[in-house]
Amino acid sequence: MSLNSIKNNRAFKILTNTFVLIFIPFFVWMLFFDENSYLVHRKFNQEIEDLESTISFYKIKIAEDKATIKKLDDSLQLERFAREKYLMKKENEDIYIIEFDTIKK
């Protein structure tokens, strides 16, 4: 192949076009090296997905806690909750906590 045949090649003409010579480094720079690059955006999108899953988790927990608070309006339920959760007792009352050993010997 001679130099003239290479210069007349369609791919060579496209690649040596001034606009293409400027666009390719610009595209590579924007894709990998810029502070707003594709890689940075991908990382931010992953963080957004993680935060949205955290938000949905806490919304579920808030709904459960609201239901628990609504149940605790009843004094009997409040007493039961205090006894089970915080091991509270009435005066002159003894509480025995029985723990079962789950390890087989």
GROMACS .gro file of C-alpha atoms in nm:
model
  105
    1MET     CA    1   0.000   0.000   0.000
    2SER     CA    2   0.131   0.335  -0.093
    3LEU     CA    3   0.086   0.656   0.097
    4ASN     CA    4  -0.167   0.786  -0.157
    5SER     CA    5  -0.387   0.479  -0.124
    6ILE     CA    6  -0.385   0.515   0.255
    7LYS     CA    7  -0.476   0.884   0.228
    8ASN     CA    8  -0.762   0.803  -0.009
    9ASN     CA    9  -0.898   0.539   0.229
   10ARG     CA   10  -1.239   0.639   0.372
   11ALA     CA   11  -1.155   0.537   0.732
   12PHE     CA   12  -0.832   0.740   0.724
   13LYS     CA   13  -1.019   1.046   0.603
   14ILE     CA   14  -1.276   1.014   0.882
   15LEU     CA   15  -1.013   0.959   1.154
   16THR     CA   16  -0.800   1.252   1.040
   17ASN     CA   17  -1.095   1.489   1.029
   18THR     CA   18  -1.035   1.784   1.265
   19PHE     CA   19  -1.365   1.741   1.441
   20VAL     CA   20  -1.302   1.372   1.503
   21LEU     CA   21  -0.951   1.443   1.630
   22ILE     CA   22  -1.095   1.689   1.882
   23PHE     CA   23  -1.402   1.481   1.973
   24ILE     CA   24  -1.222   1.154   2.058
   25PRO     CA   25  -0.996   1.296   2.334
   26PHE     CA   26  -1.288   1.504   2.462
   27PHE     CA   27  -1.508   1.193   2.477
   28VAL     CA   28  -1.239   0.989   2.657
   29TRP     CA   29  -1.180   1.275   2.902
   30MET     CA   30  -1.552   1.310   2.981
   31LEU     CA   31  -1.599   0.935   3.012
   32PHE     CA   32  -1.311   0.858   3.250
   33PHE     CA   33  -1.119   1.158   3.385
   34ASP     CA   34  -1.361   1.444   3.446
   35GLU     CA   35  -1.509   1.493   3.794
   36ASN     CA   36  -1.854   1.437   3.637
   37SER     CA   37  -1.746   1.123   3.453
   38TYR     CA   38  -1.957   0.818   3.384
   39LEU     CA   39  -1.779   0.626   3.660
   40VAL     CA   40  -1.862   0.894   3.917
   41HIS     CA   41  -2.225   0.901   3.805
   42ARG     CA   42  -2.245   0.524   3.833
   43LYS     CA   43  -2.112   0.541   4.190
   44PHE     CA   44  -2.362   0.815   4.278
   45ASN     CA   45  -2.650   0.613   4.130
   46GLN     CA   46  -2.549   0.316   4.346
   47GLU     CA   47  -2.546   0.540   4.654
   48ILE     CA   48  -2.891   0.672   4.561
   49GLU     CA   49  -3.025   0.316   4.533
   50ASP     CA   50  -2.875   0.229   4.873
   51LEU     CA   51  -3.028   0.538   5.033
   52GLU     CA   52  -3.368   0.466   4.878
   53SER     CA   53  -3.361   0.112   5.018
   54THR     CA   54  -3.268   0.256   5.359
   55ILE     CA   55  -3.559   0.500   5.334
   56SER     CA   56  -3.804   0.221   5.255
   57PHE     CA   57  -3.666   0.013   5.546
   58TYR     CA   58  -3.716   0.300   5.790
   59LYS     CA   59  -4.066   0.374   5.656
   60ILE     CA   60  -4.160   0.013   5.733
   61LYS     CA   61  -4.007   0.040   6.081
   62ILE     CA   62  -4.195   0.367   6.146
   63ALA     CA   63  -4.523   0.202   6.046
   64GLU     CA   64  -4.451  -0.090   6.283
   65ASP     CA   65  -4.366   0.149   6.566
   66LYS     CA   66  -4.682   0.352   6.506
   67ALA     CA   67  -4.885   0.032   6.529
   68THR     CA   68  -4.707  -0.058   6.855
   69ILE     CA   69  -4.773   0.289   6.999
   70LYS     CA   70  -5.138   0.263   6.902
   71LYS     CA   71  -5.161  -0.072   7.082
   72LEU     CA   72  -4.997   0.079   7.391
   73ASP     CA   73  -5.287   0.321   7.442
   74ASP     CA   74  -5.458   0.035   7.625
   75SER     CA   75  -5.327   0.012   7.984
   76LEU     CA   76  -5.327  -0.370   7.981
   77GLN     CA   77  -5.117  -0.377   7.666
   78LEU     CA   78  -4.883  -0.116   7.814
   79GLU     CA   79  -4.837  -0.326   8.128
   80ARG     CA   80  -4.775  -0.640   7.920
   81PHE     CA   81  -4.520  -0.456   7.705
   82ALA     CA   82  -4.336  -0.323   8.011
   83ARG     CA   83  -4.327  -0.667   8.171
   84GLU     CA   84  -4.204  -0.848   7.860
   85LYS     CA   85  -3.966  -0.593   7.720
   86TYR     CA   86  -3.821  -0.424   8.028
   87LEU     CA   87  -3.884  -0.693   8.293
   88MET     CA   88  -4.081  -0.455   8.513
   89LYS     CA   89  -4.293  -0.585   8.798
   90LYS     CA   90  -4.558  -0.478   9.044
   91GLU     CA   91  -4.481  -0.422   9.411
   92ASN     CA   92  -4.466  -0.738   9.622
   93GLU     CA   93  -4.428  -0.949   9.312
   94ASP     CA   94  -4.145  -1.187   9.229
   95ILE     CA   95  -4.034  -1.256   8.874
   96TYR     CA   96  -3.846  -1.567   8.774
   97ILE     CA   97  -3.663  -1.564   8.444
   98ILE     CA   98  -3.605  -1.908   8.304
   99GLU     CA   99  -3.340  -1.941   8.038
  100PHE     CA  100  -3.312  -2.263   7.848
  101ASP     CA  101  -2.973  -2.391   7.749
  102THR     CA  102  -2.985  -2.461   7.377
  103ILE     CA  103  -2.641  -2.621   7.361
  104LYS     CA  104  -2.657  -2.999   7.367
  105LYS     CA  105  -2.389  -3.168   7.572
   0.00000   0.00000   0.00000
